[in-house]
């Protein structure tokens, strides 16, 4: 059934492309976001929060299947985003409550107004009249069918993000939550299919939207065995195995989910991203296009957590594995310092775009202790430690201590957005040459959060200092202040 639906969807898109190709449309889709809302993070009732990792609000993939994550300017009355595309139809997803995404199919040349009802995105086409309900379905599902305004599928996949933190739950509690969510998921899916059929019969939804949402929300039986996916065959999860569907996020997620489960099991829960990458290289399970998106995903994870030699090693593999040279160039451009000759110092960019060397920073604060926090926007433990850091900062206010935050983010936008969201605006810097700085390599920053303590003379005296939530750091600071 799903295979026939997807085949119809693809045929419909191709026919529509022929029709619209006769019209001279601009090669872009323009999104106007009115009073942008923070939907890339979710505050949890029991304390803490979770985020979607890269602090983006808008996501799409281009015709090369390269993902693009777009943050928004929350201080603006309206933010305008131009998405260049030569594709006749493009899937664009909009973040909702961090764990969820609402997805829409826009045509090349569309101008779209995105407004919000609370946190829920609302879509209006500005350049053409739409009599049908194609752009209202996603919002309606969140308010009328999905429990707690989130799909039960998301709770099955990530119970620890949505429920676990507030319950202090363990593995048994997660399984219990997943069981309950599975029952809700079956009911929701049945209701959605009934709704779509009813809308189609009333001609209240276009054929394209009907086929798309049918494929997106079709029941996924494998979710009933979420804890035992490793024993399932690839075709039971990535169903149907059609490369043409890779343009859709819901299909790509199946590929990512299957591979991550296989890698997790193969390395007994200690999988490193480079091992995951190598599994893709040697596997005969995946199609060439599935391997392409997996290579990009795995390499992105390698860049986040690995040292320069490992990143360079796997970039060389990536260049060898990727037949599309434009993708290689794009990925290289997104990783600061990749391929550049090694230099000693670390270059730091401030929130005002000013540039200084790490040695300049030490000289600027000479005569004071400097407590340095290495972090990144995608690092949950780093973000979770910020409240303790602010408390510690307040405790030593007026004393000769400077608190400095050095981000290892690859994305300037993710760092800038996260710094402002979390109020890390004083002494907040982005390391712009992490992969070409021998000083950074010498510091052996292999995992984050990581903290350094520099004495009044500008020498690093604690290479692995206690975190801000550890009472021991107070003793360290008090003792070094007396020296």
Coordinates of C-alpha atoms in Angstrom, one line a residue:
X1 CA 0.0 0.0 0.0
X2 CA 2.7 2.5 1.0
X3 CA 4.8 1.6 -2.1
X4 CA 1.9 2.4 -4.4
X5 CA 1.2 5.7 -2.5
X6 CA 4.8 6.8 -2.9
X7 CA 4.9 5.8 -6.5
X8 CA 1.8 8.0 -7.2
X9 CA 3.3 10.8 -5.2
X10 CA 6.5 10.8 -7.4
X11 CA 4.5 10.5 -10.6
X12 CA 2.3 13.4 -9.6
X13 CA 5.3 15.6 -8.7
X14 CA 6.9 14.9 -12.1
X15 CA 3.7 15.7 -14.0
X16 CA 3.3 18.9 -12.0
X17 CA 6.9 19.8 -12.7
X18 CA 6.1 19.6 -16.5
X19 CA 3.2 21.9 -16.1
X20 CA 5.0 24.6 -14.1
X21 CA 8.2 24.5 -16.0
X22 CA 6.3 26.3 -18.8
X23 CA 5.9 29.3 -16.5
X24 CA 8.9 31.6 -15.9
X25 CA 9.2 31.5 -12.1
X26 CA 12.0 32.8 -9.9
X27 CA 14.5 30.2 -8.7
X28 CA 13.7 30.7 -5.1
X29 CA 11.1 30.3 -2.4
X30 CA 10.7 33.3 0.0
X31 CA 9.7 32.8 3.6
X32 CA 8.5 35.8 5.6
X33 CA 8.4 34.8 9.3
X34 CA 6.3 37.2 11.4
X35 CA 7.6 37.7 14.9
X36 CA 9.7 34.6 15.0
X37 CA 9.1 32.2 17.9
X38 CA 11.8 30.1 19.6
X39 CA 10.7 26.6 18.7
X40 CA 14.2 24.9 18.6
X41 CA 14.1 24.2 22.3
X42 CA 11.6 22.8 24.8
X43 CA 11.5 23.6 28.5
X44 CA 10.6 20.4 30.4
X45 CA 8.0 20.6 33.2
X46 CA 10.4 18.8 35.7
X47 CA 13.2 21.3 35.0
X48 CA 15.8 21.5 32.2
X49 CA 15.1 21.5 28.5
X50 CA 16.0 19.9 25.3
X51 CA 16.8 21.3 21.9
X52 CA 16.9 20.2 18.3
X53 CA 20.7 20.3 18.4
X54 CA 21.6 23.0 15.9
X55 CA 19.2 25.7 17.0
X56 CA 17.6 26.0 13.6
X57 CA 13.9 26.8 12.9
X58 CA 13.8 26.1 9.2
X59 CA 15.3 23.0 7.4
X60 CA 15.4 21.8 3.8
X61 CA 17.7 19.8 1.6
X62 CA 18.9 21.0 -1.8
X63 CA 18.9 18.9 -5.0
X64 CA 22.2 17.4 -3.9
X65 CA 20.6 16.2 -0.7
X66 CA 22.8 18.6 1.3
X67 CA 20.9 19.7 4.4
X68 CA 20.5 23.4 5.2
X69 CA 19.5 24.5 8.8
X70 CA 18.3 28.1 9.1
X71 CA 18.0 30.0 12.4
X72 CA 15.9 33.1 12.8
X73 CA 16.3 36.6 14.2
X74 CA 14.0 36.5 17.2
X75 CA 14.4 40.2 17.8
X76 CA 13.0 41.2 14.4
X77 CA 9.4 42.0 13.8
X78 CA 9.7 39.8 10.7
X79 CA 12.6 37.7 9.3
X80 CA 12.8 37.0 5.6
X81 CA 14.5 33.9 4.3
X82 CA 15.2 33.3 0.6
X83 CA 15.7 29.6 -0.3
X84 CA 17.4 29.2 -3.7
X85 CA 16.1 26.3 -5.7
X86 CA 15.7 25.0 -9.2
X87 CA 13.4 22.2 -8.0
X88 CA 9.7 22.6 -9.0
X89 CA 8.6 21.3 -5.6
X90 CA 10.6 21.6 -2.3
X91 CA 9.9 20.2 1.1
X92 CA 10.5 22.7 3.9
X93 CA 10.2 21.8 7.5
X94 CA 9.5 24.2 10.4
X95 CA 10.6 23.4 14.0
X96 CA 7.9 23.0 16.6
X97 CA 8.6 22.4 20.3
X98 CA 12.2 21.2 19.6
X99 CA 11.2 17.5 19.0
X100 CA 8.8 18.0 16.2
X101 CA 8.8 19.4 12.7
X102 CA 5.9 20.5 10.6
X103 CA 6.5 19.9 6.9
X104 CA 5.2 21.5 3.8
X105 CA 5.6 21.2 0.0
X106 CA 6.2 24.6 -1.6
X107 CA 6.5 25.4 -5.3
X108 CA 9.4 27.2 -6.8
X109 CA 8.4 30.9 -6.9
X110 CA 6.2 30.7 -3.8
X111 CA 6.1 33.6 -1.3
X112 CA 5.1 32.3 2.1
X113 CA 4.0 34.1 5.3
X114 CA 4.7 32.1 8.5
X115 CA 2.8 33.4 11.5
X116 CA 2.4 31.7 14.9
X117 CA -0.6 30.8 17.1
X118 CA 1.3 30.6 20.4
X119 CA 4.2 28.4 19.3
X120 CA 2.3 26.7 16.5
X121 CA 3.4 27.8 12.9
X122 CA 0.6 28.9 10.6
X123 CA 1.1 29.0 6.8
X124 CA -0.3 31.5 4.2
X125 CA 0.6 31.6 0.5
X126 CA 1.0 35.2 -0.7
X127 CA 1.6 34.7 -4.4
X128 CA -1.2 32.3 -5.3
X129 CA -4.6 31.4 -4.1
X130 CA -5.0 28.0 -2.4
X131 CA -8.7 27.0 -1.9
X132 CA -7.8 23.6 -0.4
X133 CA -6.4 22.8 3.1
X134 CA -2.9 21.6 2.1
X135 CA -1.1 24.1 4.4
X136 CA -3.5 23.7 7.4
X137 CA -3.3 20.0 7.9
X138 CA 0.0 19.9 10.0
X139 CA -1.2 22.5 12.5
X140 CA -4.7 20.9 12.8
X141 CA -3.1 17.5 13.6
X142 CA -1.1 19.1 16.5
X143 CA -4.1 20.7 18.1
X144 CA -6.8 18.0 17.4
X145 CA -5.1 14.6 17.2
X146 CA -1.6 14.4 18.7
X147 CA -1.4 14.1 22.4
X148 CA 0.2 17.0 24.2
X149 CA 0.5 18.7 20.7
X150 CA 3.3 16.3 19.8
X151 CA 3.1 13.2 17.7
X152 CA 3.2 10.0 19.7
X153 CA 5.9 8.8 17.3
X154 CA 8.3 11.3 18.7
X155 CA 7.6 10.1 22.3
X156 CA 8.3 6.5 21.2
X157 CA 11.6 7.5 19.6
X158 CA 12.8 9.8 22.4
X159 CA 10.9 9.2 25.7
X160 CA 14.0 10.4 27.6
X161 CA 13.8 13.8 26.0
X162 CA 10.2 14.5 26.6
X163 CA 9.2 12.5 29.7
X164 CA 12.4 11.1 31.2
X165 CA 13.9 14.4 32.4
X166 CA 10.8 15.4 34.3
X167 CA 10.3 11.9 35.8
X168 CA 13.9 11.1 36.6
X169 CA 13.1 7.9 34.8
X170 CA 15.2 4.8 34.1
X171 CA 15.1 2.3 31.2
X172 CA 12.1 0.5 32.6
X173 CA 10.1 3.7 32.8
X174 CA 11.1 4.6 29.3
X175 CA 9.7 1.3 28.0
X176 CA 6.5 1.8 29.9
X177 CA 6.2 5.3 28.3
X178 CA 6.9 3.8 24.9
X179 CA 4.2 1.2 25.3
X180 CA 1.6 3.8 26.1
X181 CA 2.8 6.0 23.3
X182 CA 2.6 3.0 20.8
X183 CA -1.1 2.6 21.6
X184 CA -1.7 6.3 21.1
X185 CA 0.3 6.3 17.9
X186 CA -1.8 3.5 16.4
X187 CA -5.0 5.5 17.2
X188 CA -3.5 8.7 15.9
X189 CA -2.5 7.1 12.6
X190 CA -5.9 5.6 12.1
X191 CA -7.5 9.1 12.7
X192 CA -5.1 10.8 10.3
X193 CA -5.8 8.3 7.5
X194 CA -9.5 8.8 8.0
X195 CA -9.1 12.5 8.0
X196 CA -7.0 12.5 4.8
X197 CA -9.5 10.2 3.0
X198 CA -12.4 12.4 4.1
X199 CA -10.7 15.6 2.9
X200 CA -9.9 13.9 -0.5
X201 CA -13.5 12.8 -1.0
X202 CA -14.6 16.4 -0.3
X203 CA -11.9 17.8 -2.7
X204 CA -10.6 19.8 0.3
X205 CA -7.0 18.6 -0.3
X206 CA -4.9 18.5 -3.4
X207 CA -3.8 15.1 -4.8
X208 CA -0.1 16.0 -4.1
X209 CA -0.7 16.9 -0.4
X210 CA -2.9 13.8 0.0
X211 CA -0.2 11.4 -1.2
X212 CA 2.5 13.2 0.7
X213 CA 0.8 13.1 4.1
X214 CA -0.4 9.6 3.5
X215 CA 3.2 8.5 3.0
X216 CA 4.5 10.6 5.9
X217 CA 1.9 9.4 8.4
X218 CA 1.5 5.8 7.3
X219 CA 1.7 3.4 10.2
X220 CA 5.2 2.2 10.9
X221 CA 4.9 -1.3 12.4
X222 CA 8.6 -1.4 13.4
X223 CA 7.9 1.3 16.1
X224 CA 6.3 -1.4 18.2
X225 CA 9.8 -3.0 18.5
X226 CA 11.7 0.2 19.0
X227 CA 14.0 -1.5 21.5
X228 CA 14.8 -4.4 19.2
X229 CA 15.3 -2.8 15.8
X230 CA 18.7 -4.5 15.4
X231 CA 17.0 -7.8 14.7
X232 CA 14.8 -6.3 11.9
X233 CA 15.7 -6.4 8.2
X234 CA 16.5 -3.1 6.5
X235 CA 13.4 -3.3 4.3
X236 CA 11.1 -3.5 7.3
X237 CA 12.2 -0.1 8.4
X238 CA 13.2 1.7 5.2
X239 CA 10.0 0.9 3.4
X240 CA 9.8 1.3 0.4
X241 CA 13.4 1.3 -0.7
X242 CA 13.1 4.2 -3.2
X243 CA 15.9 6.6 -3.7
X244 CA 13.4 9.0 -5.2
X245 CA 11.9 9.5 -1.8
X246 CA 15.1 10.7 -0.3
X247 CA 14.0 14.3 -0.9
X248 CA 11.5 13.9 2.0
X249 CA 12.7 14.2 5.6
X250 CA 10.4 11.4 6.9
X251 CA 12.2 8.9 4.5
X252 CA 15.7 10.1 5.3
X253 CA 15.0 9.7 9.0
X254 CA 14.3 6.0 8.5
X255 CA 17.7 5.6 7.0
X256 CA 19.4 7.4 9.8
X257 CA 17.5 5.5 12.5
X258 CA 18.3 2.1 11.0
X259 CA 22.0 2.8 10.7
X260 CA 22.4 4.3 14.1
X261 CA 20.7 1.3 15.7
X262 CA 23.0 -1.1 13.8
X263 CA 26.1 0.9 14.7
X264 CA 25.0 1.2 18.4
X265 CA 24.6 -2.6 18.6
X266 CA 27.7 -3.5 16.7
X267 CA 30.0 -1.5 19.1
X268 CA 28.2 -2.4 22.3
X269 CA 26.9 1.1 23.0
X270 CA 30.4 2.6 22.6
X271 CA 30.2 3.5 19.0
X272 CA 32.3 6.4 17.8
X273 CA 31.2 8.4 14.7
X274 CA 34.3 7.3 12.8
X275 CA 33.4 3.6 13.4
X276 CA 29.9 4.4 12.2
X277 CA 31.3 6.0 9.1
X278 CA 33.5 3.0 8.4
X279 CA 30.4 0.7 8.7
X280 CA 28.7 2.7 5.9
X281 CA 31.8 2.2 3.7
X282 CA 31.9 -1.5 4.1
X283 CA 28.2 -2.2 4.1
X284 CA 26.4 -3.7 1.2
X285 CA 23.0 -3.0 2.7
X286 CA 22.6 0.6 1.5
X287 CA 22.0 2.1 -1.9
X288 CA 24.4 4.7 -3.2
X289 CA 22.1 7.5 -2.3
X290 CA 21.5 6.1 1.2
X291 CA 25.3 6.0 1.6
X292 CA 25.6 9.6 0.5
X293 CA 23.3 11.0 3.2
X294 CA 24.9 8.7 5.8
X295 CA 28.4 9.8 4.9
X296 CA 27.4 13.4 5.3
X297 CA 25.6 12.7 8.6
X298 CA 28.5 10.6 10.0
X299 CA 31.2 13.1 9.0
X300 CA 29.2 15.9 10.6
X301 CA 29.4 14.0 13.9
X302 CA 33.1 13.3 13.5
X303 CA 33.8 17.0 13.1
X304 CA 31.9 17.7 16.3
X305 CA 33.9 15.5 18.6
X306 CA 37.2 14.5 17.0
X307 CA 40.7 15.9 16.8
X308 CA 42.3 17.5 13.7
X309 CA 44.1 14.3 12.5
X310 CA 41.0 12.2 12.7
X311 CA 38.9 14.9 11.0
X312 CA 41.4 15.2 8.3
X313 CA 41.7 11.4 7.9
X314 CA 37.9 11.1 7.5
X315 CA 37.6 14.1 5.2
X316 CA 40.1 12.4 2.9
X317 CA 37.8 9.3 3.0
X318 CA 34.8 11.5 2.5
X319 CA 36.4 13.1 -0.6
X320 CA 37.1 9.7 -1.9
X321 CA 33.6 8.3 -1.2
X322 CA 31.6 11.4 -2.4
X323 CA 31.3 11.4 -6.2
X324 CA 29.7 14.9 -6.2
X325 CA 32.6 17.3 -5.9
X326 CA 30.3 20.3 -5.2
X327 CA 29.2 18.5 -2.0
X328 CA 32.8 18.0 -0.9
X329 CA 33.5 21.7 -1.5
X330 CA 30.4 22.7 0.4
X331 CA 31.3 20.5 3.4
X332 CA 34.9 21.8 3.4
X333 CA 33.6 25.4 3.4
X334 CA 31.5 24.6 6.5
X335 CA 34.4 23.4 8.6
X336 CA 36.6 26.3 9.7
X337 CA 40.3 25.5 9.3
X338 CA 39.9 22.2 7.4
X339 CA 42.8 21.9 4.9
X340 CA 44.5 25.0 6.2
X341 CA 48.2 24.9 7.3
X342 CA 48.8 24.6 11.0
X343 CA 49.3 27.8 13.1
X344 CA 50.2 28.1 16.7
X345 CA 47.6 30.5 18.1
X346 CA 43.8 30.2 18.4
X347 CA 41.8 32.8 16.6
X348 CA 38.7 34.0 18.4
X349 CA 35.7 35.8 17.1
X350 CA 33.5 37.9 19.4
X351 CA 29.8 38.4 19.2
X352 CA 30.5 41.8 17.6
X353 CA 32.6 40.0 14.9
X354 CA 35.9 41.4 16.3
X355 CA 38.8 39.0 16.0
X356 CA 41.6 38.4 18.5
X357 CA 44.2 35.8 19.3
X358 CA 44.0 33.6 22.4
X359 CA 47.3 35.2 23.5
X360 CA 45.6 38.6 23.3
X361 CA 42.8 37.4 25.5
X362 CA 45.2 36.3 28.1
X363 CA 47.1 39.6 27.9
X364 CA 43.9 41.5 28.2
X365 CA 43.0 39.9 31.5
X366 CA 46.5 39.5 32.9
X367 CA 46.5 40.0 36.7
X368 CA 43.2 38.1 36.9
X369 CA 42.2 34.4 37.1
X370 CA 40.6 33.2 33.9
X371 CA 38.1 30.3 34.1
X372 CA 37.6 29.1 30.5
X373 CA 34.6 27.0 29.4
X374 CA 34.9 25.1 26.1
X375 CA 31.4 24.3 24.8
X376 CA 29.2 24.1 21.7
X377 CA 25.6 24.8 20.9
X378 CA 24.9 21.1 20.2
X379 CA 26.4 19.9 23.5
X380 CA 23.6 19.3 26.0
X381 CA 25.8 18.9 29.1
X382 CA 27.5 22.2 28.2
X383 CA 24.2 24.0 28.0
X384 CA 22.9 22.4 31.2
X385 CA 26.0 23.7 33.1
X386 CA 25.3 27.4 32.2
X387 CA 23.0 28.1 35.1
X388 CA 25.7 26.9 37.5
X389 CA 28.3 29.0 35.6
X390 CA 26.1 32.1 36.0
X391 CA 25.8 31.4 39.7
X392 CA 29.5 31.0 40.1
X393 CA 30.1 34.2 38.1
X394 CA 27.8 36.1 40.5
X395 CA 29.5 34.6 43.5
X396 CA 32.9 35.9 42.4
X397 CA 31.6 39.2 41.0
X398 CA 33.9 42.1 41.8
X399 CA 36.9 39.8 42.4
X400 CA 39.8 39.3 40.0
X401 CA 38.1 36.4 38.1
X402 CA 37.0 36.5 34.4
X403 CA 34.7 33.8 33.0
X404 CA 35.4 33.1 29.3
X405 CA 33.3 30.9 27.0
X406 CA 35.1 29.4 23.9
X407 CA 32.8 27.7 21.4
X408 CA 34.0 24.9 19.1
X409 CA 30.9 25.2 16.9
X410 CA 31.5 24.9 13.2
X411 CA 28.5 27.2 12.5
X412 CA 28.8 30.8 13.4
X413 CA 25.1 31.2 13.4
X414 CA 24.5 28.3 15.8
X415 CA 27.1 29.7 18.2
X416 CA 25.8 33.3 17.9
X417 CA 22.1 32.2 18.4
X418 CA 22.9 29.8 21.3
X419 CA 25.0 32.4 23.1
X420 CA 22.2 35.0 23.0
X421 CA 19.5 32.5 23.9
X422 CA 21.4 31.3 27.0
X423 CA 22.6 34.8 28.0
X424 CA 26.3 33.9 27.4
X425 CA 27.2 37.3 25.9
X426 CA 30.1 38.5 28.0
X427 CA 33.5 37.0 27.0
X428 CA 31.8 34.7 24.5
X429 CA 34.0 33.7 21.5
X430 CA 34.0 31.3 18.6
X431 CA 37.2 29.5 17.8
X432 CA 37.5 30.1 14.1
X433 CA 40.6 28.0 13.4
X434 CA 40.1 25.0 15.6
X435 CA 41.4 22.5 13.0
X436 CA 44.5 24.6 12.1
X437 CA 45.6 25.7 15.5
X438 CA 48.4 23.6 17.1
X439 CA 47.6 25.3 20.4
X440 CA 44.1 23.8 20.3
X441 CA 45.6 20.5 19.4
X442 CA 48.1 20.7 22.3
X443 CA 45.2 21.4 24.8
X444 CA 43.8 18.0 23.9
X445 CA 40.1 19.1 23.9
X446 CA 38.7 15.7 23.1
X447 CA 35.4 16.1 24.8
X448 CA 33.2 18.9 26.1
X449 CA 32.3 20.5 28.4
X450 CA 35.9 21.1 29.3
X451 CA 37.3 23.8 31.7
X452 CA 40.7 25.4 32.1
X453 CA 42.0 27.7 34.8
X454 CA 44.6 30.3 34.0
X455 CA 46.4 32.1 36.8
X456 CA 47.1 35.8 37.2
X457 CA 50.4 35.5 35.3
X458 CA 48.6 34.0 32.2
X459 CA 49.7 30.4 32.7
X460 CA 47.3 27.5 32.5
X461 CA 47.4 25.9 36.0
X462 CA 44.5 23.5 35.7
X463 CA 44.1 21.8 32.3
X464 CA 41.0 19.9 33.4
X465 CA 39.4 22.1 36.1
X466 CA 36.2 21.2 37.9
X467 CA 33.0 22.3 36.3
X468 CA 30.9 25.2 37.6
X469 CA 28.5 22.9 39.4
X470 CA 31.3 21.2 41.4
X471 CA 31.9 22.9 44.8
X472 CA 35.6 22.1 44.3
X473 CA 36.0 24.9 41.8
X474 CA 35.1 27.5 44.4
X475 CA 38.1 26.3 46.5
X476 CA 40.4 26.4 43.5
X477 CA 39.4 30.0 42.7
X478 CA 39.7 31.1 46.3
X479 CA 43.1 29.5 46.7
X480 CA 44.5 30.9 43.4
X481 CA 43.2 34.4 44.2
X482 CA 45.4 34.4 47.3
X483 CA 48.5 33.7 45.3

